[in-house]
Coordinates of C-alpha atoms and ligand atoms in Angstrom, one line a residue:
M1 CA -1.4 94.1 -17.8
K2 CA -2.9 93.4 -21.2
D3 CA -6.2 92.0 -22.0
Y4 CA -6.8 89.8 -25.0
W5 CA -8.0 92.6 -27.2
E6 CA -5.1 94.8 -26.2
F7 CA -2.0 92.9 -26.7
H8 CA -2.7 89.5 -28.1
D9 CA -0.5 86.6 -27.2
E10 CA 1.3 85.1 -30.2
C11 CA 1.8 81.4 -30.9
G12 CA 3.6 78.5 -29.5
V13 CA 5.1 75.6 -31.4
V14 CA 6.3 72.1 -30.3
G15 CA 8.0 69.3 -32.2
V16 CA 8.8 65.8 -30.9
Y17 CA 11.1 63.3 -32.5
A18 CA 10.7 59.9 -30.9
P19 CA 10.8 57.0 -33.4
G20 CA 9.1 53.9 -32.1
K21 CA 7.4 55.6 -29.2
R22 CA 3.7 54.9 -29.0
D23 CA 1.6 57.9 -28.1
I24 CA 3.9 60.5 -29.5
A25 CA 1.0 62.9 -29.9
R26 CA 0.4 62.8 -26.1
G27 CA 3.9 64.3 -25.7
V28 CA 3.0 67.1 -28.0
Y29 CA -0.3 67.6 -26.2
F30 CA 1.6 68.0 -22.9
G31 CA 4.0 70.4 -24.6
L32 CA 1.1 72.5 -26.0
H33 CA -0.4 72.6 -22.5
S34 CA 2.8 74.2 -21.3
L35 CA 2.6 76.7 -24.0
Q36 CA -1.1 77.5 -23.6
H37 CA -0.2 81.1 -22.4
R38 CA 1.1 81.8 -25.9
G39 CA -2.3 81.3 -27.6
Q40 CA -5.7 80.2 -26.5
E41 CA -7.6 80.4 -29.8
S42 CA -6.8 77.2 -31.5
A43 CA -4.6 74.1 -31.2
G44 CA -3.5 71.4 -33.5
I45 CA -1.2 68.4 -33.8
A46 CA 0.2 66.6 -36.9
A47 CA 1.8 63.2 -36.6
N48 CA 4.2 61.8 -39.2
K49 CA 4.4 58.0 -39.7
G50 CA 6.9 57.2 -42.5
G51 CA 6.1 60.4 -44.4
K52 CA 2.3 59.9 -44.1
I53 CA 0.8 62.8 -42.0
Q54 CA -2.3 62.7 -40.0
Y55 CA -3.5 65.8 -38.2
Y56 CA -6.2 67.3 -36.1
K57 CA -6.8 71.0 -35.2
D58 CA -9.7 73.1 -34.1
M59 CA -10.7 76.2 -32.2
G60 CA -10.4 76.1 -28.5
L61 CA -7.9 75.5 -25.6
V62 CA -5.7 72.4 -25.9
Q63 CA -7.8 70.4 -23.5
E64 CA -11.0 71.3 -25.3
V65 CA -9.6 70.4 -28.8
F66 CA -8.1 67.0 -28.0
S67 CA -9.9 64.0 -26.7
D68 CA -8.1 60.8 -25.7
E69 CA -9.5 59.2 -28.7
V70 CA -8.1 61.8 -31.1
I71 CA -4.7 61.6 -29.4
E72 CA -4.7 57.8 -29.7
R73 CA -5.4 58.1 -33.5
L74 CA -2.4 60.4 -34.0
Q75 CA 0.3 57.8 -34.2
G76 CA 3.8 58.4 -35.7
D77 CA 7.5 58.7 -35.1
I78 CA 7.5 62.5 -35.3
A79 CA 4.8 65.0 -34.3
I80 CA 4.5 68.7 -34.2
G81 CA 1.9 71.0 -32.6
H82 CA 0.8 74.6 -32.4
V83 CA -1.3 76.9 -30.2
R84 CA -2.5 80.1 -31.8
Y85 CA -3.8 83.5 -31.1
S86 CA -4.4 85.3 -34.4
T87 CA -1.9 88.0 -35.1
A88 CA -2.2 87.8 -38.9
G89 CA -5.2 86.2 -40.4
E90 CA -8.6 86.1 -39.0
S91 CA -9.8 83.9 -36.1
H92 CA -11.2 80.9 -37.9
A93 CA -10.7 77.1 -37.7
A94 CA -9.3 77.2 -41.3
N95 CA -6.4 79.3 -39.9
A96 CA -5.5 76.8 -37.2
M97 CA -2.1 75.1 -37.4
P98 CA -0.2 72.9 -38.1
L99 CA -0.6 73.5 -41.9
V100 CA -0.4 70.3 -43.8
V101 CA 0.3 70.5 -47.5
Y102 CA 0.7 67.8 -50.1
Y103 CA 3.1 67.9 -53.0
R104 CA 3.9 65.4 -55.7
G105 CA 6.5 63.6 -53.5
G106 CA 4.7 63.6 -50.2
A107 CA 3.4 65.8 -47.4
I108 CA 4.8 68.5 -45.2
A109 CA 3.4 69.7 -41.8
L110 CA 4.4 73.2 -40.6
A111 CA 3.9 75.2 -37.4
H112 CA 4.9 78.8 -37.4
N113 CA 5.3 81.4 -34.6
G114 CA 5.8 85.0 -35.8
N115 CA 4.7 87.4 -38.6
L116 CA 6.2 87.9 -42.0
V117 CA 6.4 91.5 -43.0
N118 CA 6.3 90.8 -46.7
A119 CA 3.7 87.9 -46.6
R120 CA 1.1 89.8 -48.5
I121 CA 3.5 90.8 -51.3
L122 CA 4.6 87.2 -51.6
R123 CA 1.1 86.0 -51.5
R124 CA 0.1 88.2 -54.4
Q125 CA 3.1 87.0 -56.4
L126 CA 2.1 83.4 -55.7
Q127 CA -1.5 84.1 -56.7
D128 CA -0.3 85.6 -59.9
D129 CA 1.5 82.3 -60.5
G130 CA -1.8 80.4 -60.0
F131 CA -1.5 79.4 -56.4
I132 CA -4.8 79.2 -54.5
F133 CA -4.8 79.9 -50.8
Q134 CA -7.1 78.1 -48.3
T135 CA -6.3 80.3 -45.3
S136 CA -5.6 84.0 -44.6
I137 CA -2.5 83.3 -42.5
D138 CA 0.9 84.3 -43.7
S139 CA 2.4 80.9 -42.7
E140 CA 0.6 79.5 -45.8
V141 CA 2.9 81.6 -47.9
I142 CA 5.9 79.7 -46.4
A143 CA 4.2 76.4 -47.0
A144 CA 3.3 77.3 -50.6
L145 CA 6.9 78.4 -51.3
I146 CA 8.3 75.2 -49.9
A147 CA 5.8 73.0 -51.9
R148 CA 6.8 74.9 -55.0
N149 CA 10.5 74.7 -54.4
I150 CA 10.6 71.0 -53.4
K151 CA 10.1 69.7 -56.9
D152 CA 13.7 68.9 -57.7
S153 CA 15.3 69.4 -54.3
T154 CA 15.5 68.0 -50.8
I155 CA 13.2 69.5 -48.1
Q156 CA 16.2 71.2 -46.6
Q157 CA 17.1 72.9 -49.9
A158 CA 13.5 73.8 -50.6
I159 CA 13.2 75.5 -47.1
T160 CA 16.4 77.4 -47.7
K161 CA 15.3 78.6 -51.1
S162 CA 11.9 79.6 -49.8
L163 CA 13.1 81.5 -46.8
E164 CA 15.4 83.6 -49.1
K165 CA 12.2 85.3 -50.1
V166 CA 10.7 85.7 -46.7
Q167 CA 11.2 88.7 -44.4
G168 CA 10.0 88.9 -40.9
A169 CA 9.9 86.9 -37.8
Y170 CA 9.6 83.1 -37.7
A171 CA 10.2 80.1 -35.6
L172 CA 9.2 77.1 -37.5
V173 CA 8.8 73.4 -36.8
I174 CA 8.4 71.3 -39.8
T175 CA 8.1 67.6 -40.4
A176 CA 8.4 65.8 -43.7
G177 CA 9.7 62.3 -44.7
N178 CA 11.6 61.1 -41.7
K179 CA 12.7 64.5 -40.5
L180 CA 11.9 67.0 -37.8
I181 CA 13.2 70.4 -38.7
G182 CA 13.4 73.6 -36.7
V183 CA 14.2 77.0 -38.2
R184 CA 14.7 80.4 -36.6
D185 CA 14.7 83.6 -38.6
P186 CA 18.1 85.4 -39.1
Y187 CA 17.3 87.9 -36.3
G188 CA 16.1 85.3 -33.8
L189 CA 13.0 87.4 -33.1
R190 CA 10.9 84.6 -32.0
P191 CA 12.3 81.9 -29.6
L192 CA 12.9 78.3 -30.4
C193 CA 14.9 75.9 -28.3
I194 CA 16.2 72.3 -28.4
G195 CA 15.7 69.7 -25.8
K196 CA 16.9 66.1 -25.5
N197 CA 15.3 63.1 -23.7
E198 CA 15.8 59.4 -23.8
E199 CA 13.5 58.9 -26.7
G200 CA 14.9 61.6 -28.9
F201 CA 14.5 65.3 -29.4
V202 CA 12.1 68.0 -28.6
L203 CA 11.8 71.5 -30.2
A204 CA 9.7 74.1 -28.5
S205 CA 9.1 77.8 -28.3
E206 CA 10.0 77.8 -24.6
S207 CA 12.1 75.5 -22.4
C208 CA 9.2 75.3 -19.8
V209 CA 7.9 72.4 -22.1
F210 CA 10.9 70.2 -21.4
P211 CA 10.5 69.0 -17.8
L212 CA 7.1 67.6 -18.6
L213 CA 8.6 65.5 -21.4
G214 CA 11.6 64.4 -19.4
A215 CA 13.8 66.5 -21.7
T216 CA 16.8 68.8 -20.9
L217 CA 17.4 72.0 -22.6
I218 CA 20.5 71.7 -24.8
R219 CA 20.5 75.1 -26.4
D220 CA 18.5 77.6 -28.4
V221 CA 18.2 77.4 -32.2
E222 CA 20.5 80.2 -33.4
P223 CA 19.3 83.1 -35.6
G224 CA 19.6 81.9 -39.2
E225 CA 20.0 78.3 -38.2
M226 CA 18.1 75.2 -39.4
V227 CA 18.3 72.1 -37.3
I228 CA 17.5 68.8 -39.0
I229 CA 16.7 65.8 -36.8
E230 CA 16.8 62.4 -38.6
D231 CA 18.1 58.9 -37.9
G232 CA 18.5 59.8 -34.3
E233 CA 21.0 62.7 -35.0
L234 CA 20.7 66.4 -34.9
K235 CA 22.4 68.3 -37.7
S236 CA 22.8 72.1 -37.8
V237 CA 22.9 74.2 -41.0
S238 CA 23.3 77.9 -41.3
Y239 CA 20.7 78.5 -44.0
A240 CA 21.0 82.3 -44.0
E241 CA 23.4 85.1 -43.1
K242 CA 22.9 85.7 -39.4
E243 CA 21.6 89.3 -39.2
K244 CA 22.0 91.5 -36.1
R245 CA 20.5 89.3 -33.3
A246 CA 17.2 90.8 -32.1
S247 CA 15.6 88.5 -29.5
C248 CA 12.2 90.0 -28.5
A249 CA 12.4 92.0 -25.3
F250 CA 8.8 91.5 -24.7
E251 CA 9.3 87.7 -24.3
Y252 CA 11.2 88.6 -21.1
V253 CA 9.0 91.3 -19.7
Y254 CA 5.7 89.6 -20.4
F255 CA 5.1 86.8 -22.8
S256 CA 7.2 83.9 -21.8
R257 CA 6.7 81.8 -18.7
P258 CA 8.9 82.7 -15.8
D259 CA 10.3 79.2 -15.7
S260 CA 11.6 79.4 -19.3
R261 CA 15.1 80.3 -20.5
I262 CA 15.5 82.1 -23.7
D263 CA 18.8 82.7 -25.5
G264 CA 20.6 81.9 -22.3
V265 CA 18.6 84.2 -20.0
G266 CA 16.2 83.0 -17.4
V267 CA 12.9 84.8 -17.7
Y268 CA 12.2 84.8 -14.0
T269 CA 15.6 86.4 -13.2
A270 CA 15.1 89.0 -16.0
R271 CA 11.6 89.9 -14.8
S272 CA 12.7 90.1 -11.1
Q273 CA 15.6 92.3 -12.1
C274 CA 13.1 94.6 -14.0
G275 CA 11.3 95.1 -10.7
R276 CA 14.5 95.7 -8.7
I277 CA 15.9 98.2 -11.2
L278 CA 12.5 99.9 -11.3
A279 CA 12.6 100.3 -7.5
R280 CA 15.9 102.0 -7.8
E281 CA 14.9 104.2 -10.7
A282 CA 11.4 105.2 -9.4
P283 CA 11.3 104.9 -5.6
V284 CA 8.2 106.1 -3.7
A285 CA 7.2 106.0 0.0
A286 CA 4.5 103.4 0.5
D287 CA 3.2 100.7 2.9
M288 CA 2.8 97.8 0.5
V289 CA 3.8 96.6 -3.0
I290 CA 1.1 94.7 -4.9
S291 CA 1.2 93.2 -8.3
V292 CA -1.3 93.1 -11.2
P293 CA -1.5 89.3 -11.4
D294 CA -0.1 87.1 -12.9
S295 CA 2.3 88.7 -15.2
G296 CA 3.3 91.6 -12.9
T297 CA 4.0 89.4 -9.9
V298 CA 7.6 88.5 -10.4
A299 CA 8.6 92.2 -11.0
A300 CA 6.5 93.3 -8.0
I301 CA 8.4 90.8 -5.7
G302 CA 11.6 92.2 -7.2
Y303 CA 10.5 95.8 -6.5
A304 CA 9.5 94.9 -2.9
E305 CA 12.8 93.1 -2.2
E306 CA 14.8 96.0 -3.5
S307 CA 12.8 98.8 -1.8
G308 CA 12.3 97.0 1.5
I309 CA 8.6 97.7 1.3
P310 CA 6.6 94.5 2.1
Y311 CA 4.9 92.6 -0.8
G312 CA 1.3 91.8 -0.3
E313 CA -1.8 90.6 -2.2
G314 CA -4.0 93.4 -3.3
L315 CA -5.7 92.1 -6.4
I316 CA -7.0 88.5 -6.6
K317 CA -7.3 87.0 -10.0
N318 CA -10.2 84.8 -11.0
R319 CA -8.3 82.1 -13.0
Y320 CA -11.4 80.6 -14.4
V321 CA -12.7 83.5 -16.6
G322 CA -13.2 81.6 -19.9
R323 CA -12.8 83.0 -23.3
T324 CA -16.6 83.5 -23.5
F325 CA -16.1 86.7 -21.7
I326 CA -13.1 87.8 -23.8
Q327 CA -15.0 89.7 -26.4
P328 CA -13.7 92.9 -27.9
D329 CA -16.7 95.1 -27.3
Q330 CA -16.9 98.0 -24.9
R331 CA -19.4 96.6 -22.5
T332 CA -17.6 93.3 -21.9
R333 CA -14.3 95.1 -21.7
E334 CA -15.7 97.2 -18.8
L335 CA -17.1 94.1 -17.1
S336 CA -14.1 91.9 -17.7
V337 CA -11.6 93.8 -15.5
R338 CA -13.9 93.2 -12.6
L339 CA -14.5 89.6 -13.7
K340 CA -10.8 88.9 -13.8
L341 CA -9.6 90.9 -10.8
N342 CA -11.0 91.7 -7.5
V343 CA -9.6 93.8 -4.7
L344 CA -8.6 92.3 -1.4
K345 CA -10.2 95.2 0.6
G346 CA -8.8 94.3 4.0
N347 CA -5.3 94.4 2.6
V348 CA -5.3 97.8 0.9
Q349 CA -7.6 99.8 3.1
G350 CA -5.9 102.9 4.5
K351 CA -2.6 102.0 2.9
R352 CA -0.3 103.7 0.4
I353 CA 0.0 101.1 -2.4
I354 CA 2.6 100.6 -5.1
M355 CA 0.9 98.6 -7.9
V356 CA 3.5 97.0 -10.2
D357 CA 2.3 96.0 -13.7
D358 CA 4.4 94.4 -16.4
S359 CA 3.4 96.9 -19.1
I360 CA 0.8 99.5 -20.1
V361 CA -0.5 99.4 -23.6
R362 CA -3.8 101.3 -23.9
G363 CA -3.9 102.4 -20.3
T364 CA -7.6 101.7 -19.9
T365 CA -7.1 98.7 -17.5
S366 CA -4.8 100.6 -15.2
G367 CA -7.3 103.3 -14.6
K368 CA -10.0 100.8 -13.7
L369 CA -7.7 99.1 -11.2
V370 CA -6.7 102.4 -9.6
K371 CA -10.4 103.2 -9.1
M372 CA -11.1 99.8 -7.7
L373 CA -8.2 100.1 -5.2
K374 CA -9.3 103.6 -4.2
D375 CA -12.9 102.6 -3.9
A376 CA -11.7 99.8 -1.5
G377 CA -10.0 102.5 0.7
A378 CA -6.4 102.6 -0.6
K379 CA -5.0 106.0 0.6
E380 CA -2.6 106.4 -2.4
V381 CA -2.0 104.3 -5.5
H382 CA 1.3 104.6 -7.3
I383 CA 1.7 102.7 -10.6
R384 CA 5.1 101.3 -11.4
V385 CA 5.5 99.7 -14.8
A386 CA 8.2 97.1 -15.1
S387 CA 8.9 97.9 -18.8
P388 CA 9.4 101.1 -20.8
P389 CA 6.4 102.9 -22.4
V390 CA 5.0 101.1 -25.4
T391 CA 5.3 103.7 -28.1
D392 CA 5.3 101.7 -31.4
P393 CA 3.5 98.7 -32.8
C394 CA 5.0 95.3 -33.3
F395 CA 5.1 93.8 -36.8
F396 CA 6.7 90.5 -35.7
G397 CA 4.0 88.4 -34.3
I398 CA 2.8 90.4 -31.2
D399 CA -0.5 92.0 -32.0
T400 CA -0.3 95.5 -30.6
P401 CA -3.0 98.0 -31.5
D402 CA -2.3 100.9 -34.0
K403 CA 0.1 103.5 -32.8
N404 CA -2.7 106.0 -32.2
K405 CA -4.2 103.6 -29.6
L406 CA -1.0 103.1 -27.7
A407 CA -1.2 105.3 -24.5
A408 CA 2.5 106.2 -24.5
A409 CA 2.5 107.1 -28.2
V410 CA -0.2 109.8 -27.8
H411 CA 0.2 111.0 -24.2
T412 CA 3.0 112.1 -21.9
I413 CA 3.6 110.1 -18.8
E414 CA 2.0 112.9 -16.8
E415 CA -1.1 112.7 -18.9
I416 CA -1.3 108.9 -18.5
A417 CA -0.9 109.3 -14.7
E418 CA -3.7 111.8 -14.7
M419 CA -5.9 109.5 -16.9
T420 CA -5.5 106.5 -14.6
G421 CA -6.1 108.6 -11.5
A422 CA -2.9 107.3 -9.9
D423 CA -1.0 109.5 -7.4
S424 CA 2.2 108.8 -9.4
L425 CA 3.2 106.7 -12.4
A426 CA 6.7 105.7 -13.5
Y427 CA 8.1 103.3 -16.1
L428 CA 11.3 101.3 -16.2
S429 CA 13.8 102.9 -18.6
V430 CA 15.0 101.2 -21.7
E431 CA 18.5 101.0 -20.3
G432 CA 17.1 99.6 -17.1
M433 CA 15.2 96.8 -19.0
L434 CA 18.3 96.0 -21.1
S435 CA 20.4 95.8 -17.9
A436 CA 17.7 93.6 -16.3
I437 CA 17.7 91.2 -19.2
G438 CA 21.5 91.3 -19.4
M439 CA 21.7 91.8 -23.1
D440 CA 23.4 94.6 -25.1
S441 CA 21.1 96.8 -27.1
D442 CA 22.5 95.4 -30.4
K443 CA 21.3 91.9 -29.5
I444 CA 17.7 92.6 -28.6
C445 CA 14.6 94.0 -30.3
T446 CA 13.2 96.9 -28.4
A447 CA 11.2 98.3 -31.3
C448 CA 7.9 98.6 -29.5
F449 CA 9.6 100.8 -26.9
T450 CA 12.0 102.7 -29.1
G451 CA 10.7 102.6 -32.7
N452 CA 14.0 101.1 -33.8
Y453 CA 12.9 98.2 -35.9
P454 CA 15.6 95.6 -36.6
M455 CA 14.6 95.4 -40.3
E456 CA 13.0 97.6 -42.9
L457 CA 9.2 97.3 -43.1
P458 CA 7.7 97.1 -46.6
E459 CA 5.2 100.0 -47.0
R460 CA 2.6 98.1 -48.9
D461 CA 2.3 95.4 -46.4
M462 CA 1.3 97.8 -43.6
E463 CA -1.6 99.0 -45.7
W464 CA -3.0 95.6 -46.4
E465 CA -5.5 95.3 -43.6
D466 CA -7.7 97.7 -45.5
E467 CA -8.2 95.1 -48.3
P468 CA -11.7 93.8 -48.3
W469 CA -10.9 90.1 -48.7
M470 CA -9.2 90.0 -45.3
I471 CA -12.5 90.5 -43.5
Ligands
SF4_1 S1 8.6 95.1 -31.5 FE1 8.5 94.6 -29.3 S2 7.1 92.8 -29.1 FE2 7.7 93.0 -31.3 S3 9.5 91.7 -31.5 FE3 10.3 93.7 -31.0 S4 10.4 93.8 -28.7 FE4 9.1 92.0 -29.3

C-alpha cells in the first residue's frame, strides 16, 4: 500500500474525436472520472473547434474542477483531458494540463503522461535559444519543441522532429487543426489505447474509460507509433524506431484499474495471478487472508483461492478521506493510516492473519497496520507482498522516493519483517510477477524491482532537483 507521499500516482490522459457531437467535453469529463485514480491533484479539458482551442483547468478532483456551466462552454469537435499528480514540476495550477500553446499558424493542446529523462537538458537548450517557460513541467519542453518545429511543417512532422530529441516516457494526446493525435514513446513505458464508438474515436491511458463512452477497445497504441485521427479515419505512423518494448510492470501490480487491459493483458487477471503465485511461492499456515484495500484486494483473493485459506475483511477503508488530510508531514502521516483504514476487530481477533499488500515502498504503513491488527487481537500477522521488493527509483513518471528511502534498498527482508513487527514477511519473486503478467522479461520494465532500466539515464538530469528555481 502506498500513501500519496510515498508513491505518487502519475497522470491520466483522454482524447475524444467526435465531430458534430454537442457536449464533447462531457465525454472527456466522464473519461477523466474513470482515470481519477491516476491523479487527484489537478484536472483540465481543452476543446478544439475548427482549430480554435478553449480550455479550462484547475487544482482539484475532476468533479471539483468542472461545473456544468464550464462543460457547456467547452464546445468543439475534438477534446482532450488530463488528470495529474505531480511527478515532475511542483504542485501548482500553472502546471495543470492540457498545455495550450499558440504558434503563428494556430494552437496546439497537449496532455502528457510520463516523465522525460532529458527534459532539463532540453529546457536549458531552449532557454539558451530564447524560449521562456511558464511552467516547471517537462511536458512544456515537448510543447515548446513542437511550436518551434511547426513553422514550415505539418503538425505530424513537427511532432516527429521534436520527439527525436526527447528521451523518456510519454503517452501524449494532442489536438491541433482538425486532428486528434496519440503518441506513445518508443519503449511503450506508459499506456495508451484506442477505442471506437458510433461518434468517432477515443484515446485513453486505460481501457476502463471506454464503456462509459460507449466505446470498444480496438488496440493499444504501439511503442514508437503515432496515430492521427482526422476526417473520420485513423492513420498510423511509425515515427521512431521501436525500442525494446518496456511496458511498466507497476501498471499491472498497482496503478491501473483492475477493469483495464494494457498491451493485451487484463489487469485483474495479472493481479489475481500475482496473488496465486505468491501463495505457491510463500505459503504459511493461517486462518484468514485479508487485503490492504483497495489495491491489495484482487491479489489477496487470488492468494486465498490458491491457498484454500478463506478470504475475509480485516481492514475497512474510509473512502471519503479527502486530500485535506493528505499532507506530507509526519504528524498527519501517522494519523492518516488510521483515518484511511480501520480494523474489523471481530474478524481478526484470535486469528492467524495473512495480510496481502500490493507493494511495500517505505515500509512505514505496513508496520502501523501490523500493530493495529495485533492491538485488535490478531494472534499472528504474516505480510505477503504481491510484487517484488522495490529497490530502485522510477524515472519514468512514477514518483518513488530516493533510493535511500526505499525499505528494500536499505534493508534485508528479515530486517523489514522485524521493523514491521510481522511474524513473517515474503515478497513475490520477479519471475513470479512476470509469469503472472504473462510477459517475457524483455518486453516489460521492471527497473524499480531490478535496477535494470530500459534506457540510459542522463547524469545531469538526476541532479536537477537541487536547483533553486525548481522550488
Ligand atoms: S521503473 Fe517501475 S514504475 Fe517505473 S516504469 Fe519501470 S516498472 Fe514502471
